[in-house]
CSV table of C-alpha atoms and ligand atoms in Angstrom, one decimal:
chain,number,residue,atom,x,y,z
A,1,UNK,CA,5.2,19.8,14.8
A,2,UNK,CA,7.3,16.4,14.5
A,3,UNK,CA,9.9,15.9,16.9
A,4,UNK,CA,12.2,15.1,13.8
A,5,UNK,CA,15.3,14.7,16.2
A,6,UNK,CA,14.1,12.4,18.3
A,7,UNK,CA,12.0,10.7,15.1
A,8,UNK,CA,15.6,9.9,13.6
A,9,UNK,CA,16.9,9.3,16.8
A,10,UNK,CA,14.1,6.1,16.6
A,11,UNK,CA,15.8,5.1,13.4
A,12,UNK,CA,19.2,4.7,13.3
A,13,UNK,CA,19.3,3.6,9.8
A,14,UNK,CA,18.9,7.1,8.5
A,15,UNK,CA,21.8,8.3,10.1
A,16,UNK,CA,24.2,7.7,7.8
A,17,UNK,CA,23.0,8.0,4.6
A,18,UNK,CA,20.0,9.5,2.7
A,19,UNK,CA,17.5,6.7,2.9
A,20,UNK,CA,14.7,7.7,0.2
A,21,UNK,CA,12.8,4.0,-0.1
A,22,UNK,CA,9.5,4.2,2.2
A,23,UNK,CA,7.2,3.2,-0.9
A,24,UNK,CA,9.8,0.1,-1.6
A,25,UNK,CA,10.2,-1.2,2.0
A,26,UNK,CA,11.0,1.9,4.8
A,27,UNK,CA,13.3,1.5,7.9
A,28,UNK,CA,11.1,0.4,10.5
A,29,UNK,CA,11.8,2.2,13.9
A,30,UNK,CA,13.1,0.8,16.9
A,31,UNK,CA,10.1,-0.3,18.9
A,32,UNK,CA,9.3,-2.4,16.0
A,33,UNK,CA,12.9,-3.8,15.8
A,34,UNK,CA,12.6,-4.3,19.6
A,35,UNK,CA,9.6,-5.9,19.4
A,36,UNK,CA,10.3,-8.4,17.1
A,37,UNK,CA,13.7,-8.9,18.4
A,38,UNK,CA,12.5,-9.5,21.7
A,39,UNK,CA,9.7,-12.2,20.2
A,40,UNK,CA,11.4,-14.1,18.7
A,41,UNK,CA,14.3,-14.3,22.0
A,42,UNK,CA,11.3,-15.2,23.8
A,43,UNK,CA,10.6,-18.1,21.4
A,44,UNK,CA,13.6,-19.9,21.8
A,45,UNK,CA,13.6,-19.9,25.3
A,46,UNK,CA,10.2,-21.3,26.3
A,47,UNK,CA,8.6,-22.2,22.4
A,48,UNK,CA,6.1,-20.5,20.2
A,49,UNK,CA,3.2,-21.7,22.0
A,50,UNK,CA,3.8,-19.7,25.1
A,51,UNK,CA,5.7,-16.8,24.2
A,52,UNK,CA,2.6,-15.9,22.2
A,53,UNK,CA,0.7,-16.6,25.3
A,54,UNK,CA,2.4,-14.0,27.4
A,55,UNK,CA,1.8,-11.4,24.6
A,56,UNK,CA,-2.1,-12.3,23.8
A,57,UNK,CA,-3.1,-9.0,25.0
A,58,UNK,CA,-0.7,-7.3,22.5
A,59,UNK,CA,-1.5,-9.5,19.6
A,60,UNK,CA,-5.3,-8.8,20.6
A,61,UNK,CA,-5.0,-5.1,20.1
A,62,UNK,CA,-3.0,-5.5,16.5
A,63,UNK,CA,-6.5,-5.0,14.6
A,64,UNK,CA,-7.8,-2.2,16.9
A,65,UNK,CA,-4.9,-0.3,16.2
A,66,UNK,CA,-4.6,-0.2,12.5
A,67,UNK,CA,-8.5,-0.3,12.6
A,68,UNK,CA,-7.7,2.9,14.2
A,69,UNK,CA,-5.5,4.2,12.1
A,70,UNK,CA,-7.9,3.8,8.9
A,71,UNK,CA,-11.1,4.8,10.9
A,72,UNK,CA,-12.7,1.4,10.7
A,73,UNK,CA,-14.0,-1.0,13.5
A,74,UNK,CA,-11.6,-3.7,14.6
A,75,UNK,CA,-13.9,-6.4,13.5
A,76,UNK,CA,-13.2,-5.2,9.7
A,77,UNK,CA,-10.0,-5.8,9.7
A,78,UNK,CA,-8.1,-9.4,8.7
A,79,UNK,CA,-4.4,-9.5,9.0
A,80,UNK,CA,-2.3,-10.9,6.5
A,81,UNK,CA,1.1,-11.5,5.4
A,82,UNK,CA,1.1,-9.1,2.7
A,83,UNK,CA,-1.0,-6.9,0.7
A,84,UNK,CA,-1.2,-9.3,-2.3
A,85,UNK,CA,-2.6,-12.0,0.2
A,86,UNK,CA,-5.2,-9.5,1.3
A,87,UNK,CA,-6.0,-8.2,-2.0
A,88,UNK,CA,-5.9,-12.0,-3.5
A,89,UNK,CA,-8.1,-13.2,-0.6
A,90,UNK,CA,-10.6,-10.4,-1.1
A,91,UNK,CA,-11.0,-10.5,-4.5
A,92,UNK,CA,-11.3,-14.3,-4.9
A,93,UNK,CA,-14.5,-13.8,-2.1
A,94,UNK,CA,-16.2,-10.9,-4.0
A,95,UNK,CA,-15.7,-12.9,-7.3
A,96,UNK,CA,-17.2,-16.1,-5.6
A,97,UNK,CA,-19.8,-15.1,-3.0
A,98,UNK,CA,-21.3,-12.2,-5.1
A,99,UNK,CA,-21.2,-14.5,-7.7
A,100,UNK,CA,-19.7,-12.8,-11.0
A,101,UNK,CA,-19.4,-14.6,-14.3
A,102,UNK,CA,-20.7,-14.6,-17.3
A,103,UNK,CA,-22.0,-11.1,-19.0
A,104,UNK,CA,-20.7,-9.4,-15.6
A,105,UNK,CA,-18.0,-6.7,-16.2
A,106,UNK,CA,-15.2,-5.8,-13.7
A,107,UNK,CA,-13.4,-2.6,-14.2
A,108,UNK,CA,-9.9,-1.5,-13.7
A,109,UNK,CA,-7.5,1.7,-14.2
A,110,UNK,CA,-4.2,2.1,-15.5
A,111,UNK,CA,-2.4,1.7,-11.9
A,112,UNK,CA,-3.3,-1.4,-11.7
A,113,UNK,CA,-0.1,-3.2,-10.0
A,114,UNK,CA,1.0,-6.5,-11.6
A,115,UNK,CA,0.0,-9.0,-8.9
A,116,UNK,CA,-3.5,-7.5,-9.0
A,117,UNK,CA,-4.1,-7.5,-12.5
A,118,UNK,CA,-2.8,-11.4,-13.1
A,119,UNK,CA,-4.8,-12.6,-10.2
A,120,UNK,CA,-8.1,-10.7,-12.1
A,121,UNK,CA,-7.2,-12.2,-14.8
A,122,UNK,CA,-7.0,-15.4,-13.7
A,123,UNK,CA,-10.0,-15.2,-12.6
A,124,UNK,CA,-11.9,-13.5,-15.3
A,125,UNK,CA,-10.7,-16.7,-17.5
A,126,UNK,CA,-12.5,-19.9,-14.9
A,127,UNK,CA,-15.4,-17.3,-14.3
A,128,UNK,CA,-15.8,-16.0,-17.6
A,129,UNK,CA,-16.4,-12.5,-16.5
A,130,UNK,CA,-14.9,-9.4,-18.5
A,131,UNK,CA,-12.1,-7.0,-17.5
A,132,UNK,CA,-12.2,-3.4,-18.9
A,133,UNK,CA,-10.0,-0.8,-18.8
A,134,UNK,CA,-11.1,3.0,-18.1
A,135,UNK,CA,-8.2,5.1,-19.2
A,136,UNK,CA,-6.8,8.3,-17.3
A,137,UNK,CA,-7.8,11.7,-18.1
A,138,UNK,CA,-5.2,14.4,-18.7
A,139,UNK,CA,-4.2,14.7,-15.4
A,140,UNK,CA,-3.1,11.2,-15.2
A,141,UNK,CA,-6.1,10.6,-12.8
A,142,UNK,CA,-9.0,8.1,-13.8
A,143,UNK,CA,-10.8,9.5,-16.1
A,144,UNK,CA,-14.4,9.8,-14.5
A,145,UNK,CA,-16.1,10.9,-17.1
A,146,UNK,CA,-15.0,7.8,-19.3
A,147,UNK,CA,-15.4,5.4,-15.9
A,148,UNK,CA,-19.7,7.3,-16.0
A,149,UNK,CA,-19.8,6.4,-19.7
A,150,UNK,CA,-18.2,2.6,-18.8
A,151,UNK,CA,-20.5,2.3,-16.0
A,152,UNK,CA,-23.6,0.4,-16.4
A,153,UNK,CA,-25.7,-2.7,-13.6
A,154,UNK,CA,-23.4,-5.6,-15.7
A,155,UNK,CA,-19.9,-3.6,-13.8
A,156,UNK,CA,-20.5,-5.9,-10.4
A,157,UNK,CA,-16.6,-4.4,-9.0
A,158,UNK,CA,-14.2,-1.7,-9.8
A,159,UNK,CA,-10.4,-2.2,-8.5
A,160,UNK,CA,-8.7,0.9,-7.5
A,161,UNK,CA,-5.5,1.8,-6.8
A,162,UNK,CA,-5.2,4.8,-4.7
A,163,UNK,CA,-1.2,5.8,-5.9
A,164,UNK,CA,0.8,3.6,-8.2
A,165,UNK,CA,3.9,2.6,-6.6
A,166,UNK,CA,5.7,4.3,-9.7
A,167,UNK,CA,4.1,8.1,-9.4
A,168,UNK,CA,3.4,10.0,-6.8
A,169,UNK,CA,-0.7,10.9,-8.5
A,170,UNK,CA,-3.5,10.1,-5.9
A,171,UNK,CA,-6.7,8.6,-7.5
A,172,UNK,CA,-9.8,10.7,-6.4
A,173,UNK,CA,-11.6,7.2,-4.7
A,174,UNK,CA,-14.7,8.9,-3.2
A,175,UNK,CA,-15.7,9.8,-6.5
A,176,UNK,CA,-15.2,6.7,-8.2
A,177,UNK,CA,-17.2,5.2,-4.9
A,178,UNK,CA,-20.2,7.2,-5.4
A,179,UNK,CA,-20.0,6.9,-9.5
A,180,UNK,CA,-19.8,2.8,-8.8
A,181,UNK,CA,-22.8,2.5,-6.0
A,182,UNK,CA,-24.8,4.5,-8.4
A,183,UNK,CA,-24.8,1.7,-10.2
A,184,UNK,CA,-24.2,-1.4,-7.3
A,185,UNK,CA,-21.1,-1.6,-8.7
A,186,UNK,CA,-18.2,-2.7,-4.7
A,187,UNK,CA,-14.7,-0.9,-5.1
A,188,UNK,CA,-11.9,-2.9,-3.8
A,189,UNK,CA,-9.1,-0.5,-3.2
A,190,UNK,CA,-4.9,-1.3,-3.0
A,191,UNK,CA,-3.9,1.4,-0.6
A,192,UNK,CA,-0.9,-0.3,-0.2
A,193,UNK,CA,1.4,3.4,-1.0
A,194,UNK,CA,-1.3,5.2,0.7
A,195,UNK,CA,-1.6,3.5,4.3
A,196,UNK,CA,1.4,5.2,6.6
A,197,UNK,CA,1.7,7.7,4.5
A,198,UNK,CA,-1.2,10.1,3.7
A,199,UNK,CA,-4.4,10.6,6.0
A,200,UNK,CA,-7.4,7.7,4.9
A,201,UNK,CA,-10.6,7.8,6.5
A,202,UNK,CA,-12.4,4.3,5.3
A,203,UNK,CA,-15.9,5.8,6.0
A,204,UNK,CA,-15.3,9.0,3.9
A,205,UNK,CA,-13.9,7.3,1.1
A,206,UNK,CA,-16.4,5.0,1.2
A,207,UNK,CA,-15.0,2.4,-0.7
A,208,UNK,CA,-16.2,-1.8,0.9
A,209,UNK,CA,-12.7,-3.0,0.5
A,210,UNK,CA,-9.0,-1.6,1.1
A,211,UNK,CA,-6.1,-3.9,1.3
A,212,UNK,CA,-2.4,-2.4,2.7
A,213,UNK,CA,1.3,-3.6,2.7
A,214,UNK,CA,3.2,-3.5,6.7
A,215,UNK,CA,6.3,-2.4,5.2
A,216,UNK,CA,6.1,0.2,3.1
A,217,UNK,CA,4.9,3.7,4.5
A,218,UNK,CA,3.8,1.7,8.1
A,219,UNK,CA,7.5,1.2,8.6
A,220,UNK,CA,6.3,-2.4,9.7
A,221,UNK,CA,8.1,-5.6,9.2
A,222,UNK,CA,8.1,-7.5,6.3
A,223,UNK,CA,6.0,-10.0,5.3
A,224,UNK,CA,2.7,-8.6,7.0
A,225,UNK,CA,-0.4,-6.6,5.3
A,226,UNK,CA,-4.2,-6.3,5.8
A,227,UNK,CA,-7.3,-6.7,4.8
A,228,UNK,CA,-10.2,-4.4,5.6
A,229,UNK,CA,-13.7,-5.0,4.5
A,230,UNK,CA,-16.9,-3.1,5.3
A,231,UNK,CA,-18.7,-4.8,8.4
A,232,UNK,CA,-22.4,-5.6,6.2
A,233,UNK,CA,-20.3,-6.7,3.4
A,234,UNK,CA,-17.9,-8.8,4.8
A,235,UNK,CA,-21.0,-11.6,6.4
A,236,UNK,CA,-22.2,-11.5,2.9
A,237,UNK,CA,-18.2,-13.0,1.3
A,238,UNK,CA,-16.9,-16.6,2.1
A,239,UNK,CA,-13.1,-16.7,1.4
A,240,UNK,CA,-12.0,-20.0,-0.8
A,241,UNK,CA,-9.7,-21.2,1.4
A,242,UNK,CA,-10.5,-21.4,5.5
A,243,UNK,CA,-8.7,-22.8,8.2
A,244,UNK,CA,-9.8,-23.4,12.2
A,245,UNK,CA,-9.2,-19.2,12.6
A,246,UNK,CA,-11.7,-18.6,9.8
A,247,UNK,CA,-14.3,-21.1,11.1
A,248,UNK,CA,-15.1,-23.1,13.7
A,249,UNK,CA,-16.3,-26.5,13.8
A,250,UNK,CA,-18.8,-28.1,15.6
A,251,UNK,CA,-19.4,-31.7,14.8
A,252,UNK,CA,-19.5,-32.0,11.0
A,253,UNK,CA,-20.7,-28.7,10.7
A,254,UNK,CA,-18.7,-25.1,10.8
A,255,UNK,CA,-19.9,-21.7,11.0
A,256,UNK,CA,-17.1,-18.8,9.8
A,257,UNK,CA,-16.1,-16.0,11.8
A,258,UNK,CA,-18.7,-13.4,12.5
A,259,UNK,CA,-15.8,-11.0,11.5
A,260,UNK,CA,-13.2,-10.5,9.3
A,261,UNK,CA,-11.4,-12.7,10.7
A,262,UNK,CA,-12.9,-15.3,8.6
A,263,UNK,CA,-10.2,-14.0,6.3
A,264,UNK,CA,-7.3,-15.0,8.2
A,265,UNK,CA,-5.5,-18.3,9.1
A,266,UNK,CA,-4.6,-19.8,12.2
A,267,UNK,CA,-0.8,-20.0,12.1
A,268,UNK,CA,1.4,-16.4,11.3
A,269,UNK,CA,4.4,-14.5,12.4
A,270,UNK,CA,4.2,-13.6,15.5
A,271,UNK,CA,7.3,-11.2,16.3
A,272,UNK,CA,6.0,-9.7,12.8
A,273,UNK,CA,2.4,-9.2,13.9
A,274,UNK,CA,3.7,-7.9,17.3
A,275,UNK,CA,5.8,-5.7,14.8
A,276,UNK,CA,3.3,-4.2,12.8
A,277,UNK,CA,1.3,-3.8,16.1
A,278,UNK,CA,4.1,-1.9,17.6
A,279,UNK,CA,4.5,0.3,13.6
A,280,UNK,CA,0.8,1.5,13.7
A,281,UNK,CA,1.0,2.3,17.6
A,282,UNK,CA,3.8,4.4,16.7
A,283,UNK,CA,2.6,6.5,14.4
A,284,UNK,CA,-0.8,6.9,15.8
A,285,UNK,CA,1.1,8.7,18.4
A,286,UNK,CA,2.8,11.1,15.8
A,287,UNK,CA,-0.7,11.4,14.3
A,288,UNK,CA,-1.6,10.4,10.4
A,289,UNK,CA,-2.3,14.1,10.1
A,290,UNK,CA,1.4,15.1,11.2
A,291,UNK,CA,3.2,12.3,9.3
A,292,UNK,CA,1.2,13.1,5.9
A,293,UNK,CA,2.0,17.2,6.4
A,294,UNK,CA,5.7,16.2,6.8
A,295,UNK,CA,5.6,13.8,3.9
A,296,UNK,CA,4.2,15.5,1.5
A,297,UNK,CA,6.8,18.9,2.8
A,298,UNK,CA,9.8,16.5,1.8
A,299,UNK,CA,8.5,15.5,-0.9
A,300,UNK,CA,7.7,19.0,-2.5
A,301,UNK,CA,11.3,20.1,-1.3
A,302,UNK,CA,12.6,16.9,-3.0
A,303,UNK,CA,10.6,17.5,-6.5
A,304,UNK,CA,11.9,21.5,-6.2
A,305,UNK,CA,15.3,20.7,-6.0
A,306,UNK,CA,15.4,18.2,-8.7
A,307,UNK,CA,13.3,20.3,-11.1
A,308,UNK,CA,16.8,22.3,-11.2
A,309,UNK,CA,18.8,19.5,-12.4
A,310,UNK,CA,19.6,19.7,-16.3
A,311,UNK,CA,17.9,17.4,-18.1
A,312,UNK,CA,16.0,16.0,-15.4
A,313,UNK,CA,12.0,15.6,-16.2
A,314,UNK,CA,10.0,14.6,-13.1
A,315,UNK,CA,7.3,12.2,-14.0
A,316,UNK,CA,4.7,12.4,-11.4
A,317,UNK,CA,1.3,12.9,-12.8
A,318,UNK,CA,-1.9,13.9,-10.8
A,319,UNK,CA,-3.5,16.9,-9.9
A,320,UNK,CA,-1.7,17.3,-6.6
A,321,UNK,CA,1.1,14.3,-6.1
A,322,UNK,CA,2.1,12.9,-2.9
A,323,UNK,CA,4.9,11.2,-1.3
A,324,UNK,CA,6.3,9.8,-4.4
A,325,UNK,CA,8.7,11.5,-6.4
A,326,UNK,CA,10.0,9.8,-10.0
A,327,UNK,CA,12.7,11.1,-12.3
A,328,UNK,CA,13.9,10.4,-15.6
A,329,UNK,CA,17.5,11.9,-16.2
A,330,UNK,CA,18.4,12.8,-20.1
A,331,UNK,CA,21.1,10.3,-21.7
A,332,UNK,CA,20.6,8.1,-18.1
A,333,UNK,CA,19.4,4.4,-17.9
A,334,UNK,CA,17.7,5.0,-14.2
A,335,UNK,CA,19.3,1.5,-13.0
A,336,UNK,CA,22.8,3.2,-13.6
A,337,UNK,CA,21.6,6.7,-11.9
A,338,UNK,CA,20.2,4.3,-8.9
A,339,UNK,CA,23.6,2.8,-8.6
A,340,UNK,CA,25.6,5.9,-8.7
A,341,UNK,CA,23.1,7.4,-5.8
A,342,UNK,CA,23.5,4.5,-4.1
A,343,UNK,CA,27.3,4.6,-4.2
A,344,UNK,CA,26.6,8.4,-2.7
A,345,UNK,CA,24.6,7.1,0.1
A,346,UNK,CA,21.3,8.0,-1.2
A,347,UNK,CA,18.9,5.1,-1.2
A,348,UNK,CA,16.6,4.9,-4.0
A,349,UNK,CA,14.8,2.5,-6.4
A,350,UNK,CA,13.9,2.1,-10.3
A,351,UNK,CA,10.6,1.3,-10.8
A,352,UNK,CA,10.1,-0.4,-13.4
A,353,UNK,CA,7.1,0.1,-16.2
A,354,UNK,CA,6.1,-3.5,-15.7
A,355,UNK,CA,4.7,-3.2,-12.2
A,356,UNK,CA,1.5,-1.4,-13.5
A,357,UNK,CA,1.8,-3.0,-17.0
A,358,UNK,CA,-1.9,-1.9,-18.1
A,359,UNK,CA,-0.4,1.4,-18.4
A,360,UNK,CA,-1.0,2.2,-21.9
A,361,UNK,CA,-1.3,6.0,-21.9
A,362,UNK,CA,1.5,8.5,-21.9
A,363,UNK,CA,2.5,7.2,-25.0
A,364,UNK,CA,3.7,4.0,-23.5
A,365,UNK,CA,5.5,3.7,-19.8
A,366,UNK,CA,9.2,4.2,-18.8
A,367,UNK,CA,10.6,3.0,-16.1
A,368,UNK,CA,11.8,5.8,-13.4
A,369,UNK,CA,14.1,6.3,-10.7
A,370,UNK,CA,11.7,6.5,-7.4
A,371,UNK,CA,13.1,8.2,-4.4
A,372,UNK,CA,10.1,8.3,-1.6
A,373,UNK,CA,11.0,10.3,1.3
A,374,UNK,CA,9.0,9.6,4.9
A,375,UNK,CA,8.5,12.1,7.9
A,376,UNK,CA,12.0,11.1,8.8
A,377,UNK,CA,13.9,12.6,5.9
A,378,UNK,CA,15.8,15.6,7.0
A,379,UNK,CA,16.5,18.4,5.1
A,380,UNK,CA,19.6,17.2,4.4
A,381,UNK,CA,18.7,13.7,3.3
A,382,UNK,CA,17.2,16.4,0.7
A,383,UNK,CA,20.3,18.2,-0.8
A,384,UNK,CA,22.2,14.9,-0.3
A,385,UNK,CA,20.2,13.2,-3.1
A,386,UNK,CA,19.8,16.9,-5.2
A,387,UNK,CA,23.6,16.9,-5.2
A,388,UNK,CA,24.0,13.8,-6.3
A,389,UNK,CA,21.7,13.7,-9.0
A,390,UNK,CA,23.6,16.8,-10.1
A,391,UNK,CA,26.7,15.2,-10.3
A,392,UNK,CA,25.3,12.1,-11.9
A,393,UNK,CA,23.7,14.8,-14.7
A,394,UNK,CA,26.9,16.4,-15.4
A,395,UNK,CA,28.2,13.2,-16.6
A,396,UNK,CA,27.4,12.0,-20.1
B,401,LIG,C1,3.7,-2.9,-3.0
B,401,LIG,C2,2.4,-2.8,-3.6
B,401,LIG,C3,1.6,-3.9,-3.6
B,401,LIG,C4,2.0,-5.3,-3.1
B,401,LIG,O1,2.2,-5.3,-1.7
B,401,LIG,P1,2.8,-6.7,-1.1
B,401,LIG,O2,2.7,-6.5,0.4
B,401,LIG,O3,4.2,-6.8,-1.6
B,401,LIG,O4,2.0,-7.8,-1.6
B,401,LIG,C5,0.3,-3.8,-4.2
B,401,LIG,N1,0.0,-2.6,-4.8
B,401,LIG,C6,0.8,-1.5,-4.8
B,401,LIG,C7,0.2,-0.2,-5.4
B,401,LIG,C8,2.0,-1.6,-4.2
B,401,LIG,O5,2.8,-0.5,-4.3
């Protein structure tokens, strides 16, 4: 069982209000905050160079543990500054070292988030490979009997995202993997709502890429993310741009990293790395297996109360949704509803149809209210927003 006093205790920002916003950015807990904090003190008394010094063993162990944490080796992992720069780097090395172009087909799904989709794009108009779309089945899931028909040895990649940050559904990955090696097809998944907050096993799910964001469900600082890629396929993929941490040189010659950190470059936050050290050390001791059960508890508690509201229609599609609950209220813009929670102390979001604009199905997207409660949320951080989604529904 979580110790949810002493969890809240950690996080004094969910003291006084209901804070339902881990899949925008979620309050990270003290340790983090002291960590930081205390970096960046550090710095401006005796300079960059050797505060980081006197924390090397720290920094050093900031792979291990989210390698950890996603049951991969420490070597797989590249740290970045966000999940975009992860996914951005690793797709731009797949597209480039596996050489796709012409006649080669890369497959997406209706998650797709925004940033993912124009980089592809982007990409699919200097290499001159196509992008397809394989739609969702009833469910809301991919559909994989459409991805079997789709598949075929010209799909080289498939770019998954395990939950859109817009509905709570969970994309079934490990069949989608096994579908896409059939045919030597890599999937690159965007785990970025999925990290933190629900159990992921790399190895299980098989997939040869996953990036993640540090400050959503990780409750890490902003402004960090990572990369992981499969140890055989990551010697095979040369990133576009690399630095003196990517490679090495040695006359007029350079050999890149053995390991994943040929991804990465030399200069980055340090009280932010140190901070998303300290997130993933902090909830490997609550255990992923803990956090998710609580989770997904608050979040069914959440979805039952407001299933009461009049006029309320929760949107969450998926066989069995997760951490992310979204609402539509009847005769409610959702930006309005936000702001009248908001003014009632419960911290939510709107998220808007445009951040997985590929979604064509369900007779076009709406934008929802999101409210995304973490292990933290207390039963009353619960009624708090059920109430005042009531009163907000009473009013026309
Ligand atoms: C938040 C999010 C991202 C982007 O993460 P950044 O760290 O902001 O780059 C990508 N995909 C999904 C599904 C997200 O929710």
């Amino acid at each position: 069982m979580l110790e949810l006093a002493r969890l809240r205790a950690d996080t004094p920002g969910c003291l006084d209000k209901s804070f339902l916003d881990s899949a925008g950015s979620a309050l990270p807990p003290t340790p983090v905050l002291d960590a930081m904090i205390g970096h960046l003190r550090r710095e401006a008394e005796v300079g960059g160079y050797l505060a980081a010094a006197e924390r090397e063993v720290e920094l050093g162990a900031v792979r291990g543990s989210i390698a950890r944490l996603i049951g991969a080796a420490p070597g797989e992992i590249a740290l970045t500054d966000s999940a975009s720069r992860a996914w951005t780097t690793a797709f731009d090395a797949i597209v480039t070292s596996e050489g796709i172009g012409p006649g080669d087909r890369v497959l997406v799904t209706n998650a797709e988030y925004a940033s993912n989709a124009i980089a592809m794009l982007h990409h699919a108009q200097r290499a001159g490979f196509h992008v397809e779309l394989v739609p969702n089945d009833a469910s809301g899931q991919v559909d994989l009997a459409a991805l079997e028909e789709l598949l075929d040895e010209r799909v080289r990649l498939i770019s998954l995202v395990h939950m859109p940050s817009n509905s709570g559904l969970v994309n079934p990955v490990r069949a989608v993997v096994d579908a896409a090696h059939r045919f030597g097809a890599l999937v690159l998944l965007d785990a970025c709502q999925t990290v933190g907050q629900l159990e992921i096993d790399v190895a299980s799910l098989g997939v040869d890429a996953l990036t993640a964001t540090g400050r959503k469900w990780l409750r890490a600082p902003r402004g960090t993310g990572f990369l992981y890629v499969r140890a055989d396929l990551l010697t095979r993929l040369a990133p576009s741009a690399i630095d003196q941490a990517g490679a090495s040189l040695s006359g007029a010659s350079y050999t890149l990293q053995p390991d994943a950190r040929r991804f990465e470059f030399w200069e980055y936050d340090v009280a932010a790395r140190l901070g998303l050290g300290a997130a993933a050390d902090y909830l490997l001791e609550i255990g992923m297996a803990e956090a998710e059960r609580a989770i997904r508890a608050n979040a069914e508690a959440l979805r039952a109360g407001l299933a009461r509201v009049p006029g309320l229609r929760l949107r969450d599609r998926g066989i069995r949704p997760a951490g992310i609950v979204t609402f539509t209220l009847a005769r409610h813009d959702p930006a309005p509803v936000r702001d009248r929670l908001r003014a009632a102390g419960v911290i939510v979001t709107v998220s808007p149809s445009s951040s997985s604009p590929l979604n064509m199905s369900d007779g076009g997207q709406v934008d929802v209210v999101r409210a995304s409660p973490h292990y933290f949320t207390s039963p009353a951080d619960i009624e708090r927003c059920v109430d005042a989604v009531h009163t907000v529904s009473r009013d026309c």
